[in-house]
Tab-separated table of N, CA and C in Angstrom:
chain	number	residue	atom	x	y	z
A	822	MET	N	109.581	-55.344	38.330
A	822	MET	CA	109.292	-56.622	38.936
A	822	MET	C	108.331	-56.418	40.106
A	823	GLU	N	107.270	-57.193	40.129
A	823	GLU	CA	106.240	-57.083	41.158
A	823	GLU	C	106.632	-57.910	42.376
A	824	PHE	N	106.448	-57.329	43.558
A	824	PHE	CA	106.779	-58.012	44.800
A	824	PHE	C	105.656	-58.967	45.193
A	825	GLN	N	106.001	-60.185	45.503
A	825	GLN	CA	105.047	-61.181	46.000
A	825	GLN	C	105.413	-61.520	47.435
A	826	SER	N	104.463	-61.401	48.355
A	826	SER	CA	104.767	-61.788	49.718
A	826	SER	C	104.629	-63.293	49.871
A	827	ILE	N	105.198	-63.778	50.919
A	827	ILE	CA	105.203	-65.211	51.193
A	827	ILE	C	103.820	-65.626	51.680
A	828	PRO	N	103.245	-66.680	51.093
A	828	PRO	CA	101.927	-67.151	51.538
A	828	PRO	C	101.940	-67.496	53.028
A	829	MET	N	100.757	-67.419	53.638
A	829	MET	CA	100.613	-67.716	55.062
A	829	MET	C	99.668	-68.885	55.250
A	830	THR	N	99.933	-69.634	56.299
A	830	THR	CA	99.019	-70.678	56.731
A	830	THR	C	98.791	-70.464	58.221
A	831	PHE	N	97.524	-70.530	58.628
A	831	PHE	CA	97.191	-70.397	60.046
A	831	PHE	C	95.957	-71.233	60.326
A	832	ASN	N	95.698	-71.462	61.587
A	832	ASN	CA	94.556	-72.283	61.985
A	832	ASN	C	93.482	-71.441	62.645
A	833	LEU	N	92.249	-71.704	62.268
A	833	LEU	CA	91.081	-71.188	62.966
A	833	LEU	C	90.456	-72.416	63.615
A	834	ASP	N	90.792	-72.624	64.859
A	834	ASP	CA	90.424	-73.839	65.580
A	834	ASP	C	90.970	-75.031	64.801
A	835	ASN	N	90.109	-75.902	64.283
A	835	ASN	CA	90.599	-77.086	63.565
A	835	ASN	C	90.654	-76.888	62.049
A	836	ILE	N	90.483	-75.652	61.574
A	836	ILE	CA	90.478	-75.391	60.133
A	836	ILE	C	91.809	-74.756	59.727
A	837	LYS	N	92.504	-75.417	58.819
A	837	LYS	CA	93.762	-74.897	58.283
A	837	LYS	C	93.426	-73.924	57.155
A	838	VAL	N	93.890	-72.692	57.268
A	838	VAL	CA	93.604	-71.644	56.297
A	838	VAL	C	94.903	-71.246	55.597
A	839	ASN	N	94.863	-71.239	54.275
A	839	ASN	CA	96.001	-70.800	53.465
A	839	ASN	C	95.608	-69.498	52.774
A	840	ILE	N	96.479	-68.499	52.861
A	840	ILE	CA	96.242	-67.252	52.139
A	840	ILE	C	97.507	-66.884	51.374
A	841	SER	N	97.275	-66.350	50.178
A	841	SER	CA	98.405	-65.943	49.342
A	841	SER	C	97.985	-64.759	48.476
A	842	ASP	N	98.982	-63.984	48.074
A	842	ASP	CA	98.738	-62.861	47.163
A	842	ASP	C	98.336	-63.390	45.797
A	843	GLU	N	97.362	-62.710	45.192
A	843	GLU	CA	96.944	-63.089	43.840
A	843	GLU	C	96.252	-61.902	43.177
A	844	ASN	N	96.796	-61.427	42.087
A	844	ASN	CA	96.144	-60.397	41.271
A	844	ASN	C	95.499	-59.272	42.072
A	845	ASN	N	96.294	-58.524	42.826
A	845	ASN	CA	95.796	-57.381	43.592
A	845	ASN	C	94.747	-57.780	44.638
A	846	GLY	N	94.953	-58.919	45.232
A	846	GLY	CA	94.059	-59.382	46.279
A	846	GLY	C	94.635	-60.599	46.955
A	847	ILE	N	93.777	-61.293	47.656
A	847	ILE	CA	94.182	-62.467	48.419
A	847	ILE	C	93.359	-63.668	47.977
A	848	ARG	N	94.019	-64.804	47.817
A	848	ARG	CA	93.347	-66.083	47.595
A	848	ARG	C	93.369	-66.807	48.933
A	849	LEU	N	92.187	-67.165	49.413
A	849	LEU	CA	92.055	-67.879	50.675
A	849	LEU	C	91.480	-69.251	50.389
A	850	THR	N	92.157	-70.278	50.871
A	850	THR	CA	91.667	-71.636	50.673
A	850	THR	C	91.718	-72.410	51.988
A	851	THR	N	90.760	-73.306	52.131
A	851	THR	CA	90.738	-74.293	53.193
A	851	THR	C	90.372	-75.604	52.505
A	852	GLU	N	90.167	-76.626	53.278
A	852	GLU	CA	89.740	-77.895	52.698
A	852	GLU	C	88.396	-77.743	51.981
A	853	ALA	N	87.548	-76.843	52.492
A	853	ALA	CA	86.192	-76.698	51.946
A	853	ALA	C	85.936	-75.371	51.235
A	854	GLU	N	86.818	-74.408	51.376
A	854	GLU	CA	86.570	-73.059	50.849
A	854	GLU	C	87.641	-72.638	49.858
A	855	ASN	N	87.233	-71.761	48.926
A	855	ASN	CA	88.167	-71.158	47.979
A	855	ASN	C	87.611	-69.780	47.634
A	856	TRP	N	88.194	-68.747	48.214
A	856	TRP	CA	87.688	-67.382	48.057
A	856	TRP	C	88.787	-66.481	47.528
A	857	PHE	N	88.387	-65.542	46.671
A	857	PHE	CA	89.277	-64.457	46.271
A	857	PHE	C	88.713	-63.174	46.857
A	858	VAL	N	89.564	-62.422	47.558
A	858	VAL	CA	89.148	-61.150	48.144
A	858	VAL	C	90.051	-60.067	47.565
A	859	PRO	N	89.500	-59.206	46.703
A	859	PRO	CA	90.323	-58.175	46.066
A	859	PRO	C	90.741	-57.085	47.055
A	860	ASN	N	91.795	-56.376	46.695
A	860	ASN	CA	92.265	-55.219	47.450
A	860	ASN	C	92.501	-55.536	48.922
A	861	GLN	N	93.130	-56.660	49.179
A	861	GLN	CA	93.403	-57.072	50.544
A	861	GLN	C	94.871	-57.415	50.706
A	862	THR	N	95.335	-57.380	51.957
A	862	THR	CA	96.699	-57.793	52.280
A	862	THR	C	96.649	-59.076	53.101
A	863	LEU	N	97.763	-59.773	53.127
A	863	LEU	CA	97.835	-60.999	53.920
A	863	LEU	C	97.595	-60.704	55.399
A	864	ASN	N	98.268	-59.682	55.917
A	864	ASN	CA	98.157	-59.391	57.352
A	864	ASN	C	96.757	-58.967	57.763
A	865	GLU	N	96.130	-58.083	56.982
A	865	GLU	CA	94.776	-57.662	57.352
A	865	GLU	C	93.808	-58.841	57.237
A	866	THR	N	93.963	-59.653	56.215
A	866	THR	CA	93.090	-60.813	56.046
A	866	THR	C	93.194	-61.737	57.248
A	867	LYS	N	94.396	-62.074	57.634
A	867	LYS	CA	94.606	-62.976	58.771
A	867	LYS	C	94.040	-62.370	60.054
A	868	THR	N	94.363	-61.120	60.320
A	868	THR	CA	93.923	-60.456	61.552
A	868	THR	C	92.400	-60.378	61.637
A	869	ILE	N	91.769	-59.933	60.561
A	869	ILE	CA	90.310	-59.768	60.566
A	869	ILE	C	89.610	-61.120	60.639
A	870	LEU	N	90.081	-62.099	59.892
A	870	LEU	CA	89.433	-63.417	59.944
A	870	LEU	C	89.540	-64.041	61.330
A	871	GLU	N	90.697	-63.929	61.949
A	871	GLU	CA	90.840	-64.478	63.307
A	871	GLU	C	89.888	-63.773	64.274
A	872	LYS	N	89.822	-62.464	64.175
A	872	LYS	CA	88.958	-61.675	65.061
A	872	LYS	C	87.480	-61.999	64.823
A	873	ASN	N	87.053	-61.980	63.558
A	873	ASN	CA	85.645	-62.213	63.239
A	873	ASN	C	85.228	-63.658	63.520
A	874	PHE	N	86.107	-64.603	63.226
A	874	PHE	CA	85.809	-66.006	63.514
A	874	PHE	C	85.562	-66.184	65.017
A	875	LYS	N	86.373	-65.544	65.827
A	875	LYS	CA	86.211	-65.640	67.285
A	875	LYS	C	84.883	-65.027	67.731
A	876	ILE	N	84.544	-63.851	67.218
A	876	ILE	CA	83.279	-63.182	67.564
A	876	ILE	C	82.098	-64.077	67.210
A	877	ILE	N	82.104	-64.605	66.003
A	877	ILE	CA	80.977	-65.403	65.496
A	877	ILE	C	80.891	-66.740	66.230
A	878	THR	N	82.021	-67.389	66.416
A	878	THR	CA	82.030	-68.685	67.098
A	878	THR	C	81.546	-68.554	68.535
A	879	GLU	N	82.022	-67.542	69.242
A	879	GLU	CA	81.588	-67.353	70.630
A	879	GLU	C	80.088	-67.104	70.716
A	880	HIS	N	79.558	-66.329	69.794
A	880	HIS	CA	78.119	-66.037	69.771
A	880	HIS	C	77.316	-67.326	69.615
A	881	PHE	N	77.678	-68.136	68.640
A	881	PHE	CA	76.908	-69.351	68.383
A	881	PHE	C	77.201	-70.444	69.403
A	882	LEU	N	78.405	-70.521	69.907
A	882	LEU	CA	78.732	-71.525	70.916
A	882	LEU	C	77.867	-71.317	72.154
A	883	TYR	N	77.657	-70.070	72.515
A	883	TYR	CA	76.796	-69.736	73.650
A	883	TYR	C	75.373	-70.257	73.411
A	884	LYS	N	74.895	-70.155	72.184
A	884	LYS	CA	73.526	-70.583	71.849
A	884	LYS	C	73.383	-72.090	71.744
A	885	VAL	N	74.393	-72.762	71.188
A	885	VAL	CA	74.232	-74.179	70.865
A	885	VAL	C	74.846	-75.136	71.876
A	886	GLY	N	75.779	-74.667	72.675
A	886	GLY	CA	76.425	-75.570	73.623
A	886	GLY	C	77.014	-76.765	72.900
A	887	THR	N	76.534	-77.962	73.244
A	887	THR	CA	77.043	-79.184	72.617
A	887	THR	C	76.060	-79.749	71.590
A	888	ALA	N	75.040	-78.974	71.226
A	888	ALA	CA	74.021	-79.458	70.281
A	888	ALA	C	74.539	-79.543	68.843
A	889	VAL	N	75.680	-78.919	68.563
A	889	VAL	CA	76.256	-78.914	67.220
A	889	VAL	C	77.699	-79.405	67.333
A	890	LEU	N	78.085	-80.279	66.425
A	890	LEU	CA	79.469	-80.752	66.408
A	890	LEU	C	80.420	-79.568	66.244
A	891	GLN	N	81.533	-79.586	66.942
A	891	GLN	CA	82.501	-78.486	66.875
A	891	GLN	C	82.968	-78.243	65.438
A	892	THR	N	83.177	-79.307	64.674
A	892	THR	CA	83.609	-79.161	63.275
A	892	THR	C	82.566	-78.401	62.466
A	893	ASP	N	81.289	-78.749	62.639
A	893	ASP	CA	80.227	-78.043	61.921
A	893	ASP	C	80.142	-76.593	62.372
A	894	LEU	N	80.227	-76.377	63.684
A	894	LEU	CA	80.171	-75.005	64.200
A	894	LEU	C	81.299	-74.175	63.594
A	895	ASN	N	82.509	-74.706	63.601
A	895	ASN	CA	83.650	-73.979	63.044
A	895	ASN	C	83.454	-73.693	61.557
A	896	ASN	N	82.998	-74.691	60.807
A	896	ASN	CA	82.830	-74.500	59.358
A	896	ASN	C	81.757	-73.476	59.027
A	897	VAL	N	80.633	-73.507	59.717
A	897	VAL	CA	79.579	-72.537	59.423
A	897	VAL	C	80.011	-71.136	59.885
A	898	CYS	N	80.724	-71.050	60.995
A	898	CYS	CA	81.201	-69.740	61.458
A	898	CYS	C	82.229	-69.155	60.496
A	899	LEU	N	83.081	-70.010	59.922
A	899	LEU	CA	84.034	-69.520	58.925
A	899	LEU	C	83.300	-69.038	57.687
A	900	LYS	N	82.275	-69.762	57.246
A	900	LYS	CA	81.485	-69.313	56.085
A	900	LYS	C	80.910	-67.919	56.331
A	901	ILE	N	80.375	-67.709	57.514
A	901	ILE	CA	79.799	-66.402	57.858
A	901	ILE	C	80.896	-65.350	57.892
A	902	ALA	N	82.001	-65.658	58.536
A	902	ALA	CA	83.114	-64.697	58.621
A	902	ALA	C	83.614	-64.314	57.228
A	903	LEU	N	83.736	-65.287	56.344
A	903	LEU	CA	84.204	-65.007	54.987
A	903	LEU	C	83.197	-64.182	54.195
A	904	ARG	N	81.937	-64.517	54.332
A	904	ARG	CA	80.895	-63.780	53.611
A	904	ARG	C	80.924	-62.291	53.979
A	905	TYR	N	80.995	-62.000	55.264
A	905	TYR	CA	80.990	-60.602	55.701
A	905	TYR	C	82.315	-59.918	55.431
A	906	PHE	N	83.414	-60.632	55.564
A	906	PHE	CA	84.711	-60.059	55.243
A	906	PHE	C	84.725	-59.596	53.793
A	907	GLN	N	84.253	-60.458	52.900
A	907	GLN	CA	84.237	-60.093	51.488
A	907	GLN	C	83.263	-58.937	51.227
A	908	MET	N	82.092	-58.987	51.847
A	908	MET	CA	81.089	-57.953	51.627
A	908	MET	C	81.567	-56.594	52.169
A	909	TYR	N	82.027	-56.571	53.405
A	909	TYR	CA	82.514	-55.313	53.992
A	909	TYR	C	83.687	-54.766	53.182
A	910	ASN	N	84.588	-55.653	52.768
A	910	ASN	CA	85.743	-55.248	51.985
A	910	ASN	C	85.322	-54.663	50.637
A	911	GLN	N	84.307	-55.273	50.023
A	911	GLN	CA	83.816	-54.781	48.734
A	911	GLN	C	83.228	-53.373	48.884
A	912	TRP	N	82.541	-53.142	49.995
A	912	TRP	CA	81.956	-51.818	50.224
A	912	TRP	C	83.023	-50.737	50.286
A	913	ARG	N	84.220	-51.098	50.758
A	913	ARG	CA	85.318	-50.121	50.815
A	913	ARG	C	85.600	-49.524	49.445
A	914	SER	N	85.581	-50.341	48.412
A	914	SER	CA	85.908	-49.834	47.081
A	914	SER	C	84.680	-49.341	46.321
A	915	MET	N	83.491	-49.750	46.744
A	915	MET	CA	82.274	-49.339	46.038
A	915	MET	C	81.743	-47.974	46.477
A	916	TYR	N	81.901	-47.663	47.751
A	916	TYR	CA	81.275	-46.456	48.313
A	916	TYR	C	82.315	-45.583	49.010
A	917	LYS	N	82.360	-44.319	48.629
A	917	LYS	CA	83.327	-43.394	49.228
A	917	LYS	C	83.195	-43.323	50.744
A	918	THR	N	81.966	-43.354	51.235
A	918	THR	CA	81.756	-43.245	52.689
A	918	THR	C	82.243	-44.486	53.445
A	919	GLU	N	82.503	-45.571	52.729
A	919	GLU	CA	82.949	-46.822	53.351
A	919	GLU	C	84.448	-47.059	53.151
A	920	ALA	N	85.163	-46.105	52.571
A	920	ALA	CA	86.573	-46.299	52.203
A	920	ALA	C	87.445	-46.732	53.378
A	921	ASN	N	87.130	-46.267	54.565
A	921	ASN	CA	87.926	-46.612	55.748
A	921	ASN	C	87.175	-47.545	56.692
A	922	ARG	N	86.255	-48.264	56.160
A	922	ARG	CA	85.401	-49.148	56.956
A	922	ARG	C	86.227	-50.152	57.772
A	923	ASP	N	85.852	-50.298	59.030
A	923	ASP	CA	86.405	-51.348	59.885
A	923	ASP	C	85.743	-52.653	59.443
A	924	LEU	N	86.514	-53.690	59.239
A	924	LEU	CA	85.992	-54.953	58.730
A	924	LEU	C	85.563	-55.916	59.842
A	925	THR	N	85.493	-55.415	61.059
A	925	THR	CA	85.074	-56.247	62.184
A	925	THR	C	83.593	-56.568	62.063
A	926	PHE	N	83.250	-57.841	62.291
A	926	PHE	CA	81.868	-58.307	62.216
A	926	PHE	C	81.008	-57.524	63.204
A	927	LEU	N	79.852	-57.062	62.746
A	927	LEU	CA	78.950	-56.264	63.570
A	927	LEU	C	77.896	-57.147	64.232
A	928	GLN	N	77.614	-56.886	65.496
A	928	GLN	CA	76.629	-57.668	66.242
A	928	GLN	C	75.275	-57.706	65.537
A	929	LYS	N	74.879	-56.592	64.929
A	929	LYS	CA	73.572	-56.544	64.259
A	929	LYS	C	73.478	-57.537	63.099
A	930	ASP	N	74.631	-57.947	62.574
A	930	ASP	CA	74.626	-58.857	61.436
A	930	ASP	C	74.310	-60.303	61.818
A	931	PHE	N	74.250	-60.607	63.117
A	931	PHE	CA	73.799	-61.935	63.520
A	931	PHE	C	72.343	-62.146	63.121
A	932	ASP	N	71.566	-61.057	63.039
A	932	ASP	CA	70.155	-61.144	62.670
A	932	ASP	C	69.912	-60.913	61.184
A	933	SER	N	70.980	-60.708	60.416
A	933	SER	CA	70.864	-60.431	58.986
A	933	SER	C	70.442	-61.681	58.221
A	934	ILE	N	69.702	-61.470	57.159
A	934	ILE	CA	69.269	-62.585	56.315
A	934	ILE	C	70.475	-63.303	55.706
A	935	ASP	N	71.577	-62.599	55.467
A	935	ASP	CA	72.785	-63.247	54.940
A	935	ASP	C	73.331	-64.271	55.929
A	936	THR	N	73.324	-63.929	57.214
A	936	THR	CA	73.787	-64.860	58.243
A	936	THR	C	72.843	-66.042	58.344
A	937	ILE	N	71.560	-65.758	58.365
A	937	ILE	CA	70.539	-66.810	58.471
A	937	ILE	C	70.658	-67.770	57.285
A	938	HIS	N	70.805	-67.225	56.088
A	938	HIS	CA	70.938	-68.064	54.891
A	938	HIS	C	72.230	-68.879	54.918
A	939	ALA	N	73.305	-68.307	55.449
A	939	ALA	CA	74.568	-69.045	55.530
A	939	ALA	C	74.422	-70.258	56.447
A	940	VAL	N	73.757	-70.069	57.587
A	940	VAL	CA	73.549	-71.176	58.526
A	940	VAL	C	72.668	-72.250	57.884
A	941	ILE	N	71.545	-71.836	57.342
A	941	ILE	CA	70.624	-72.796	56.726
A	941	ILE	C	71.299	-73.509	55.556
A	942	GLY	N	71.967	-72.763	54.694
A	942	GLY	CA	72.630	-73.353	53.533
A	942	GLY	C	73.676	-74.382	53.924
A	943	TYR	N	74.461	-74.058	54.940
A	943	TYR	CA	75.494	-75.000	55.371
A	943	TYR	C	74.867	-76.311	55.845
A	944	PHE	N	73.890	-76.220	56.732
A	944	PHE	CA	73.314	-77.438	57.302
A	944	PHE	C	72.429	-78.189	56.301
A	945	GLN	N	71.766	-77.477	55.393
A	945	GLN	CA	71.019	-78.162	54.331
A	945	GLN	C	71.971	-78.955	53.450
A	946	ASN	N	73.118	-78.374	53.152
A	946	ASN	CA	74.104	-79.042	52.309
A	946	ASN	C	74.717	-80.251	53.017
A	947	MET	N	75.048	-80.098	54.282
A	947	MET	CA	75.711	-81.170	55.035
A	947	MET	C	74.742	-82.272	55.469
A	948	TYR	N	73.542	-81.881	55.855
A	948	TYR	CA	72.570	-82.827	56.419
A	948	TYR	C	71.191	-82.575	55.802
A	949	PRO	N	71.026	-82.848	54.512
A	949	PRO	CA	69.792	-82.475	53.822
A	949	PRO	C	68.517	-83.060	54.444
A	950	ASP	N	68.621	-84.199	55.088
A	950	ASP	CA	67.430	-84.815	55.671
A	950	ASP	C	67.261	-84.505	57.152
A	951	ASN	N	68.222	-83.784	57.738
A	951	ASN	CA	68.163	-83.581	59.179
A	951	ASN	C	68.839	-82.264	59.577
A	952	TYR	N	68.449	-81.173	58.969
A	952	TYR	CA	69.081	-79.886	59.257
A	952	TYR	C	68.232	-78.979	60.144
A	953	GLU	N	66.944	-79.232	60.217
A	953	GLU	CA	66.028	-78.282	60.854
A	953	GLU	C	66.309	-78.059	62.331
A	954	ASP	N	66.492	-79.134	63.105
A	954	ASP	CA	66.714	-78.980	64.546
A	954	ASP	C	67.943	-78.129	64.831
A	955	THR	N	69.027	-78.402	64.118
A	955	THR	CA	70.262	-77.646	64.317
A	955	THR	C	70.069	-76.177	63.967
A	956	CYS	N	69.413	-75.895	62.860
A	956	CYS	CA	69.177	-74.507	62.444
A	956	CYS	C	68.280	-73.789	63.451
A	957	GLU	N	67.264	-74.472	63.948
A	957	GLU	CA	66.373	-73.868	64.943
A	957	GLU	C	67.157	-73.443	66.176
A	958	VAL	N	68.070	-74.308	66.637
A	958	VAL	CA	68.875	-73.990	67.818
A	958	VAL	C	69.830	-72.843	67.517
A	959	MET	N	70.569	-72.940	66.423
A	959	MET	CA	71.561	-71.903	66.102
A	959	MET	C	70.922	-70.539	65.883
A	960	LEU	N	69.762	-70.543	65.233
A	960	LEU	CA	69.132	-69.272	64.867
A	960	LEU	C	68.073	-68.814	65.871
A	961	GLY	N	67.774	-69.651	66.864
A	961	GLY	CA	66.765	-69.287	67.861
A	961	GLY	C	65.394	-69.129	67.238
A	962	MET	N	65.060	-70.031	66.312
A	962	MET	CA	63.792	-69.936	65.578
A	962	MET	C	62.892	-71.118	65.910
A	963	SER	N	61.602	-70.861	65.837
A	963	SER	CA	60.640	-71.962	65.929
A	963	SER	C	60.690	-72.733	64.616
A	964	ASN	N	60.133	-73.937	64.618
A	964	ASN	CA	60.095	-74.737	63.401
A	964	ASN	C	59.295	-74.030	62.318
A	965	ALA	N	58.181	-73.399	62.699
A	965	ALA	CA	57.342	-72.698	61.718
A	965	ALA	C	58.107	-71.533	61.083
A	966	LYS	N	58.830	-70.759	61.892
A	966	LYS	CA	59.595	-69.624	61.373
A	966	LYS	C	60.721	-70.120	60.461
A	967	LEU	N	61.390	-71.204	60.871
A	967	LEU	CA	62.455	-71.751	60.040
A	967	LEU	C	61.906	-72.189	58.687
A	968	LYS	N	60.774	-72.876	58.679
A	968	LYS	CA	60.180	-73.328	57.406
A	968	LYS	C	59.859	-72.135	56.510
A	969	GLU	N	59.356	-71.065	57.093
A	969	GLU	CA	59.059	-69.844	56.334
A	969	GLU	C	60.334	-69.275	55.713
A	970	VAL	N	61.405	-69.208	56.497
A	970	VAL	CA	62.666	-68.664	56.002
A	970	VAL	C	63.273	-69.577	54.931
A	971	VAL	N	63.150	-70.891	55.103
A	971	VAL	CA	63.668	-71.833	54.104
A	971	VAL	C	62.949	-71.639	52.771
A	972	ILE	N	61.644	-71.437	52.811
A	972	ILE	CA	60.882	-71.185	51.580
A	972	ILE	C	61.341	-69.883	50.933
A	973	GLN	N	61.506	-68.826	51.749
A	973	GLN	CA	61.992	-67.550	51.220
A	973	GLN	C	63.385	-67.710	50.606
A	974	LYS	N	64.263	-68.476	51.280
A	974	LYS	CA	65.609	-68.713	50.784
A	974	LYS	C	65.544	-69.453	49.445
A	975	TYR	N	64.673	-70.436	49.353
A	975	TYR	CA	64.523	-71.176	48.109
A	975	TYR	C	64.170	-70.218	46.959
A	976	TRP	N	63.192	-69.348	47.192
A	976	TRP	CA	62.774	-68.411	46.142
A	976	TRP	C	63.882	-67.422	45.816
A	977	TYR	N	64.606	-66.995	46.835
A	977	TYR	CA	65.728	-66.076	46.632
A	977	TYR	C	66.827	-66.751	45.804
A	978	ASP	N	67.141	-67.988	46.144
A	978	ASP	CA	68.214	-68.717	45.453
A	978	ASP	C	67.862	-69.090	44.016
A	979	THR	N	66.571	-69.236	43.717
A	979	THR	CA	66.177	-69.676	42.379
A	979	THR	C	65.840	-68.511	41.444
A	980	LYS	N	65.935	-67.293	41.916
A	980	LYS	CA	65.681	-66.136	41.042
A	980	LYS	C	66.789	-65.950	40.067
């Protein structure tokens, strides 16, 4: 008989997060998200997500102040935290040198194209006609640089 741990629910600011064991991994759901992260435990998932969400939120809150709604800031920061949590976790099983990798979000990843695309994608999806100003503030980009990155993202997404 396989042991199943009791599902957990916790809050990341105003976002209710549910995590439960599923097929040698964790199923994480929120109102807007549904992720499966293999080879994970409930406790490590909760601990790392809380830690990374705080790191990411504090970084962007410093940049945006009140220019972005708190709900949007929280949702985009959770998207980033989840993306890196899954990616770092995947590297643990893919590469021997990463087997003991710390899953804490790295400062250098704020400048990563994955982070930039997550921010742009979130705001394009939420505010398709009015996302540029918010992205420029969050990413510290000029309008010209943002337009260049949006075009690159489009080509990347359509490949």
